[in-house]
Coordinates of C-alpha atoms and ligand atoms in Angstrom, one line a residue:
X5 CA -0.3 0.3 -0.1
X6 CA 2.6 2.4 0.7
X7 CA 6.3 2.6 -0.5
X8 CA 7.7 1.7 2.5
X9 CA 11.6 2.9 2.6
X10 CA 11.0 4.8 5.7
X11 CA 12.2 8.1 4.3
X12 CA 9.1 10.2 4.9
X13 CA 10.1 14.1 4.6
X14 CA 9.0 16.1 8.3
X15 CA 6.2 18.8 7.5
X16 CA 7.4 22.3 6.5
X17 CA 4.9 23.4 8.8
X18 CA 3.9 22.3 12.3
X19 CA 1.3 20.1 12.2
X20 CA -0.8 20.4 15.5
X21 CA -2.5 18.5 17.3
X22 CA -5.4 20.8 17.5
X23 CA -4.9 24.4 16.5
X24 CA -7.4 27.6 16.6
X25 CA -9.3 27.4 12.8
X26 CA -10.1 31.6 12.5
X27 CA -12.3 32.3 9.5
X28 CA -13.1 36.0 9.4
X29 CA -16.1 37.2 11.1
X30 CA -14.4 36.7 14.6
X31 CA -12.1 39.9 13.5
X32 CA -15.9 41.7 12.6
X33 CA -17.2 41.4 15.9
X34 CA -13.5 42.5 17.5
X35 CA -13.1 45.1 15.1
X36 CA -17.0 46.2 16.4
X37 CA -16.2 46.1 20.0
X38 CA -12.4 48.1 19.6
X39 CA -14.7 50.7 17.7
X40 CA -17.5 51.1 19.7
X41 CA -15.2 51.3 22.8
X42 CA -16.3 48.0 24.7
X43 CA -13.0 47.1 25.6
X44 CA -14.3 44.8 28.9
X45 CA -16.1 42.6 30.0
X46 CA -19.5 44.2 29.5
X47 CA -21.5 44.4 25.5
X48 CA -22.7 42.6 22.8
X49 CA -20.8 40.0 22.4
X50 CA -20.9 38.9 25.8
X51 CA -24.5 38.8 25.3
X52 CA -24.6 37.2 21.8
X53 CA -22.3 34.5 23.2
X54 CA -24.4 33.8 26.0
X55 CA -27.5 33.5 23.8
X56 CA -26.0 31.4 21.0
X57 CA -24.4 29.2 24.0
X58 CA -27.9 28.1 25.2
X59 CA -29.9 28.3 22.3
X60 CA -27.2 25.9 20.6
X61 CA -27.5 23.0 23.4
X62 CA -31.1 24.1 24.3
X63 CA -30.1 25.7 27.9
X64 CA -32.3 28.3 29.3
X65 CA -29.2 30.7 30.6
X66 CA -25.2 30.6 29.6
X67 CA -23.3 33.0 31.5
X68 CA -19.7 34.3 30.0
X69 CA -16.7 33.3 31.8
X70 CA -13.1 33.9 31.8
X71 CA -12.6 30.1 30.9
X72 CA -14.2 26.6 31.6
X73 CA -12.1 26.3 34.5
X74 CA -13.7 29.3 35.8
X75 CA -17.2 27.6 35.1
X76 CA -16.7 24.6 36.6
X77 CA -15.6 26.4 40.0
X78 CA -18.7 28.6 39.9
X79 CA -20.8 25.6 39.1
X80 CA -18.6 24.0 42.2
X81 CA -19.6 26.8 44.7
X82 CA -23.7 26.3 43.3
X83 CA -23.8 23.3 44.2
X84 CA -22.1 23.2 47.3
X85 CA -24.2 25.5 48.3
X86 CA -27.3 24.2 47.6
X87 CA -25.7 21.0 48.6
X88 CA -24.6 22.3 52.2
X89 CA -25.0 25.6 52.7
X90 CA -23.3 29.1 52.3
X91 CA -19.4 28.6 53.8
X92 CA -17.6 31.0 55.8
X93 CA -15.5 32.7 54.5
X94 CA -12.0 31.3 53.7
X95 CA -13.9 28.0 54.0
X96 CA -14.7 26.0 51.0
X97 CA -18.6 24.8 49.5
X98 CA -17.3 21.5 49.2
X99 CA -15.1 21.5 52.4
X100 CA -14.4 17.9 53.8
X101 CA -17.5 16.5 51.3
X102 CA -16.2 13.8 49.0
X103 CA -17.4 14.6 45.3
X104 CA -17.4 11.4 42.7
X105 CA -15.2 12.9 39.8
X106 CA -14.3 11.2 36.7
X107 CA -10.8 9.9 36.6
X108 CA -9.3 10.0 32.9
X109 CA -9.8 13.5 32.1
X110 CA -8.2 17.1 32.4
X111 CA -7.4 18.0 35.9
X112 CA -9.0 21.4 35.2
X113 CA -11.9 19.0 35.0
X114 CA -11.5 18.4 39.0
X115 CA -9.2 20.7 40.3
X116 CA -12.1 23.2 41.0
X117 CA -13.4 20.3 43.8
X118 CA -10.0 21.1 45.6
X119 CA -10.8 24.9 45.6
X120 CA -13.7 24.2 47.0
X121 CA -12.1 22.2 49.6
X122 CA -13.4 18.9 48.2
X123 CA -12.2 15.6 48.1
X124 CA -12.0 14.1 44.9
X125 CA -13.1 11.0 44.9
X126 CA -12.1 9.2 41.2
X127 CA -14.1 6.5 39.4
X128 CA -12.0 4.4 37.0
X129 CA -13.0 4.7 33.2
X130 CA -15.3 1.7 30.8
X131 CA -13.4 0.6 27.5
X132 CA -16.8 1.4 25.6
X133 CA -16.8 5.4 25.5
X134 CA -13.6 5.9 27.6
X135 CA -15.3 7.7 30.4
X136 CA -17.2 7.2 33.7
X137 CA -17.9 3.6 34.4
X138 CA -21.5 3.2 35.8
X139 CA -20.8 -0.1 37.5
X140 CA -17.8 1.6 39.3
X141 CA -20.1 4.6 40.5
X142 CA -22.6 2.1 42.1
X143 CA -19.9 0.8 43.6
X144 CA -18.5 4.1 45.3
X145 CA -22.4 4.4 46.5
X146 CA -22.0 1.5 48.1
X147 CA -18.7 2.4 50.3
X148 CA -19.6 6.2 50.8
X149 CA -23.8 6.5 50.1
X150 CA -23.6 10.2 51.5
X151 CA -22.1 11.2 48.2
X152 CA -24.0 14.0 46.7
X153 CA -22.5 15.1 44.0
X154 CA -20.8 13.7 40.4
X155 CA -18.8 14.8 38.2
X156 CA -18.3 14.0 34.7
X157 CA -16.5 14.6 31.4
X158 CA -17.3 13.2 27.8
X159 CA -13.4 12.7 27.2
X160 CA -12.4 13.9 23.2
X161 CA -15.7 14.8 22.5
X162 CA -17.2 11.1 23.3
X163 CA -20.3 11.8 25.3
X164 CA -20.0 9.1 28.2
X165 CA -23.2 6.7 29.6
X166 CA -25.3 9.2 30.6
X167 CA -28.4 7.0 30.9
X168 CA -26.8 5.0 33.2
X169 CA -24.8 7.9 35.3
X170 CA -28.1 10.1 35.2
X171 CA -30.0 7.2 36.6
X172 CA -27.5 6.3 39.7
X173 CA -27.7 10.4 40.6
X174 CA -31.4 10.0 40.3
X175 CA -31.5 7.1 43.0
X176 CA -28.7 9.0 45.9
X177 CA -30.6 12.1 44.8
X178 CA -26.9 13.5 43.8
X179 CA -26.3 16.8 41.6
X180 CA -24.2 16.4 38.5
X181 CA -21.7 18.7 37.3
X182 CA -21.6 17.9 33.1
X183 CA -17.4 19.0 32.1
X184 CA -18.8 19.1 28.2
X185 CA -15.6 21.6 28.1
X186 CA -13.9 18.7 25.1
X187 CA -17.5 17.7 23.8
X188 CA -19.4 21.2 22.1
X189 CA -22.0 20.1 19.6
X190 CA -21.8 16.0 20.2
X191 CA -25.2 14.1 21.0
X192 CA -26.5 11.7 23.1
X193 CA -29.7 10.6 21.9
X194 CA -30.4 13.5 20.0
X195 CA -29.7 16.0 22.8
X196 CA -26.2 18.0 23.6
X197 CA -23.6 17.0 25.6
X198 CA -24.4 20.2 28.5
X199 CA -28.0 19.3 28.6
X200 CA -27.3 16.4 31.3
X201 CA -25.9 18.4 34.5
X202 CA -27.1 20.2 37.1
X203 CA -24.9 22.7 35.7
X204 CA -22.8 21.9 32.9
X205 CA -19.9 24.1 31.7
X206 CA -18.3 24.8 28.0
X207 CA -15.0 26.1 26.8
X208 CA -13.2 28.2 24.1
X209 CA -9.9 27.6 25.3
X210 CA -7.3 27.8 21.8
X211 CA -7.3 24.1 21.8
X212 CA -11.5 23.6 21.5
X213 CA -13.5 22.2 19.1
X214 CA -14.1 26.2 18.7
X215 CA -12.6 29.2 20.3
X216 CA -12.4 32.6 21.5
X217 CA -8.2 31.6 22.5
X218 CA -9.9 31.9 26.2
X219 CA -13.4 31.8 27.6
X220 CA -15.7 29.3 28.9
X221 CA -19.3 29.4 29.8
X222 CA -21.9 27.8 32.4
X223 CA -25.2 26.5 31.5
X224 CA -28.0 26.1 33.7
X225 CA -32.3 26.2 33.6
X226 CA -32.0 28.0 36.7
X227 CA -32.1 32.0 36.5
X228 CA -31.5 32.6 40.0
X229 CA -27.8 30.5 39.4
X230 CA -27.3 32.2 36.3
X231 CA -27.5 35.7 38.7
X232 CA -25.5 34.5 41.4
X233 CA -22.7 33.6 38.7
X234 CA -23.0 36.8 37.0
X235 CA -22.6 38.2 40.2
X236 CA -19.5 36.0 41.8
X237 CA -17.5 36.8 38.6
X238 CA -17.7 40.0 38.7
X239 CA -16.3 40.5 42.4
X240 CA -19.8 39.8 43.8
X241 CA -20.7 43.3 44.3
X242 CA -23.7 44.2 45.7
X243 CA -26.5 47.3 44.4
X244 CA -25.3 49.9 46.2
X245 CA -23.7 53.3 45.3
X246 CA -20.1 52.0 46.5
X247 CA -18.7 48.9 46.6
X248 CA -20.7 47.0 48.6
X249 CA -20.1 43.1 49.0
X250 CA -21.9 40.2 51.3
X251 CA -20.3 37.5 49.7
X252 CA -17.0 36.3 48.2
X253 CA -15.9 37.5 44.7
X254 CA -14.2 36.2 41.7
X255 CA -12.9 38.3 38.5
X256 CA -14.0 35.5 36.1
X257 CA -16.2 37.6 33.9
X258 CA -15.7 37.0 30.1
X259 CA -13.9 39.9 28.2
X260 CA -16.2 41.2 25.5
X261 CA -13.5 40.9 23.2
X262 CA -13.0 37.9 23.6
X263 CA -16.2 37.2 23.1
X264 CA -15.9 38.6 19.5
X265 CA -14.2 35.9 18.3
X266 CA -16.4 33.1 19.9
X267 CA -19.3 35.0 18.7
X268 CA -17.5 34.5 14.9
X269 CA -16.6 30.8 15.6
X270 CA -20.2 30.0 16.4
X271 CA -20.9 30.1 12.6
X272 CA -18.5 27.2 11.8
X273 CA -18.9 25.0 14.7
X274 CA -21.0 22.7 12.9
X275 CA -18.2 22.7 9.7
X276 CA -15.6 22.4 12.1
X277 CA -17.4 18.8 13.7
X278 CA -17.5 18.0 9.9
X279 CA -14.1 18.2 9.7
X280 CA -13.0 16.5 12.7
X281 CA -15.4 13.8 11.7
X282 CA -14.2 13.1 8.4
X283 CA -10.4 13.1 10.1
X284 CA -11.9 10.1 12.2
X285 CA -12.9 8.3 9.6
X286 CA -9.8 9.1 7.5
X287 CA -8.1 7.3 10.6
X288 CA -10.3 4.4 10.6
X289 CA -10.2 3.7 7.3
X290 CA -6.2 4.0 7.1
X291 CA -5.6 1.6 10.4
X292 CA -8.2 -0.7 9.4
X293 CA -4.4 -3.2 8.5
X294 CA -3.0 -3.0 12.0
X295 CA -3.4 -3.9 15.3
X296 CA -4.8 -0.9 16.6
X297 CA -8.8 0.7 17.2
X298 CA -9.4 4.1 17.2
X299 CA -11.0 6.0 20.3
X300 CA -14.9 3.9 20.7
X301 CA -18.8 5.5 21.0
X302 CA -21.7 4.0 21.3
X303 CA -22.8 4.1 18.0
X304 CA -26.7 3.2 19.0
X305 CA -26.8 6.2 21.1
X306 CA -23.9 9.0 20.8
X307 CA -22.7 11.1 18.0
X308 CA -19.8 12.5 19.4
X309 CA -17.7 15.8 17.6
X310 CA -14.6 13.7 16.9
X311 CA -12.7 16.6 18.8
X312 CA -9.5 14.3 19.1
X313 CA -8.8 11.1 17.3
X314 CA -7.2 8.5 19.4
X315 CA -6.2 5.3 18.8
X316 CA -5.3 2.8 21.6
X317 CA -3.4 -0.7 20.6
X318 CA -4.2 -4.3 20.7
X319 CA -2.7 -6.2 24.0
X320 CA -0.9 -9.1 22.4
X321 CA 0.9 -5.6 19.5
X322 CA 2.8 -3.7 22.6
X323 CA 6.0 -3.8 22.7
X324 CA 7.7 -3.1 25.8
X325 CA 6.9 0.3 27.5
X326 CA 7.9 1.9 30.8
X327 CA 7.1 5.1 32.6
X328 CA 8.2 7.3 35.3
X329 CA 6.7 10.2 36.5
X330 CA 8.4 12.2 33.6
X331 CA 10.1 10.3 31.2
X332 CA 9.5 6.8 28.8
X333 CA 11.5 4.3 27.6
X334 CA 10.5 1.3 24.7
X335 CA 12.3 -1.7 23.8
X336 CA 11.2 -1.8 19.8
X337 CA 9.7 -5.0 19.0
X338 CA 8.9 -6.4 14.9
X339 CA 5.3 -6.4 14.6
X340 CA 4.4 -4.5 17.5
X341 CA 4.6 -0.7 18.6
X342 CA 3.8 1.6 22.0
X343 CA 2.3 5.2 22.2
X344 CA 6.0 6.3 23.1
X345 CA 7.3 5.0 19.8
X346 CA 4.6 6.5 17.6
X347 CA 4.4 9.7 19.5
X348 CA 8.4 9.2 18.7
X349 CA 8.1 8.8 14.5
X350 CA 4.8 11.7 14.9
X351 CA 7.4 14.2 16.3
X352 CA 10.2 13.5 13.9
X353 CA 8.2 14.7 10.9
X354 CA 6.7 17.7 12.3
X355 CA 3.3 17.4 13.7
X356 CA 2.3 16.8 16.9
X357 CA 0.4 14.2 19.3
X358 CA -0.3 13.4 23.0
X359 CA -0.5 10.2 25.3
X360 CA -4.1 9.8 26.5
X361 CA -4.5 12.4 29.1
X362 CA -3.0 10.6 32.4
X363 CA -5.7 9.1 34.8
X364 CA -6.4 11.4 38.1
X365 CA -5.6 8.6 40.4
X366 CA -1.9 8.7 38.9
X367 CA -1.3 11.7 39.3
X368 CA 1.2 12.5 41.9
X369 CA -1.3 15.5 43.8
X370 CA -4.5 13.5 44.0
X371 CA -2.2 10.2 45.6
X372 CA -4.3 9.9 48.9
X373 CA -7.8 10.6 47.1
X374 CA -9.9 7.6 47.1
X375 CA -9.9 5.7 43.5
X376 CA -13.1 3.4 43.3
X377 CA -12.4 0.4 40.1
X378 CA -15.7 -1.5 38.6
X379 CA -15.0 -4.6 41.0
X380 CA -14.9 -1.9 43.8
X381 CA -11.2 -2.3 44.3
X382 CA -9.4 0.7 44.3
X383 CA -5.5 1.1 43.2
X384 CA -3.2 -1.7 43.1
X385 CA -1.2 -2.7 46.0
X386 CA 2.4 -3.2 44.8
X387 CA 3.1 -0.5 41.8
X388 CA 2.2 -2.8 39.0
X389 CA 2.4 0.0 36.6
X390 CA 6.0 0.7 36.6
X391 CA 6.4 -3.1 36.2
X392 CA 4.2 -2.5 32.7
X393 CA 1.1 -4.1 34.4
X394 CA -2.5 -1.9 34.0
X395 CA -4.4 -2.8 36.8
X396 CA -7.4 -0.7 36.1
X397 CA -8.7 0.6 32.9
X398 CA -7.8 4.0 33.0
X399 CA -3.9 3.0 33.3
X400 CA -4.6 0.1 30.9
X401 CA -6.3 3.0 28.0
X402 CA -3.5 5.5 29.2
X403 CA -0.6 2.9 28.8
X404 CA -1.7 1.6 25.3
X405 CA -3.3 4.7 23.5
X406 CA -2.6 8.1 22.3
X407 CA -4.3 11.1 20.8
X408 CA -3.6 11.8 16.7
X409 CA -2.9 14.3 15.2
X410 CA -6.6 16.0 14.8
X411 CA -6.1 19.5 13.9
X412 CA -9.1 20.6 11.3
X413 CA -7.0 22.3 8.8
X414 CA -4.8 19.3 7.9
X415 CA -5.2 17.6 4.2
X416 CA -5.6 14.5 3.5
X417 CA -2.1 13.6 2.2
X418 CA -0.7 14.9 5.2
X419 CA -2.6 12.8 6.9
X420 CA -1.6 10.1 4.5
X421 CA 1.8 10.6 5.8
X422 CA 0.9 10.9 9.8
X423 CA -1.0 6.8 8.7
X424 CA 1.9 5.7 6.7
X425 CA 5.0 7.0 9.9
X426 CA 2.1 4.4 11.9
X427 CA 2.3 1.5 9.9
X428 CA 6.3 1.8 9.7
X429 CA 5.9 1.6 13.6
X430 CA 4.9 -1.8 13.2
X431 CA 6.6 -3.3 10.6
Ligands
PLP10 C1 -9.8 22.4 28.2 C2 -10.6 22.2 29.2 C3 -11.0 21.9 30.7 C4 -11.1 24.0 30.7 O1 -11.1 24.6 30.1 P1 -10.2 26.0 29.7 O2 -11.4 26.9 29.6 O3 -8.7 25.8 29.8 O4 -10.9 26.1 31.5 C5 -12.1 21.2 31.7 N1 -12.1 19.8 31.4 C6 -11.5 19.8 30.4 C7 -12.3 18.4 30.1 C8 -11.4 20.1 29.3 O5 -10.6 19.7 28.3

């Protein structure tokens, strides 16, 4: 199929994992902000982003914030105060309370739990969508029946097992915070992600499917909660002639300049999704003779936004790979490969891949936090990972998987070169 000479020239211009794609209308709205002097955290662009973000997903209210992490933080505060009351100054709204969290996700999903003094309890991952395993969540409620909050992410734009997770949450009267930062535009049974949380969050970070360079929104159906977040995110000022404060404030509001970029990007969200989907399908077809699989989704229920294309190597096609906390080595083997070898190969031709997001229970910062697998056990007693033996699903996907260059400006030719390069890793 390919000219197998191993002599592939590096790309002249770096091929990114997922970089911003601008179209022209963004600058028009930014210009408008500039010319009308709404160079602040108030203005028409913010109003429009809030309207578009809520309408696209189908929520009643969206609140424009400086980033997705800020939206998650505000969601934690809303949930914490609803569940446990308003904390005293200097104390978090989740202080001392356990919160069940997705384990294989970006750390911004769970850090806001800690900002509010909560204790993240990590729930292992399932193989069907690479998201929170409902069976492990059920186990977690057996061990910690008092828990009232679940934080779930949809990794790489693939919806998780929402029905199962919602049913468990309802059974235990727990609230859900949905981190849809990576999944904007993905649907589950025809409904947008961002609709399933009591509070949901989206992000417009530079690498997301649409971007403002930064920015995020909190989504809710409660006007009261939306107004609370509008107030908290602008330093919690009371209605008075002077700066008057009854609550702790934050400087988290979205800029009207950044909102101009996001407003322009919304016109291209569907186009970006179509491009990402084509990239995923081209990889899938291209890898059909290799011992690898693409990141999976539930075909009967979910339509991902295909934000990142990923692959996972079959167990028996893995060469020996060992990772310390900060480094990786491997032993090349004919007919086999590993993420480290493939990432090196991709990088050698000036393209960017990335390991699977390292699960939270494996992060030194969260080493003392509980971790629950589907059989109710936690972390491996010995340091099995160092020995190259995965003892839970997250660890296994992390060791065998990787994110592929998924930039929506990638040409078919460039993608074919990536595919050929990966073939060579297995030769
Ligand atoms: C990007 C991301 C965030 C954070 O969004 P920012 O806008 O960068 O703060 C949160 N969760 C997940 C899963 C993300 O990928």
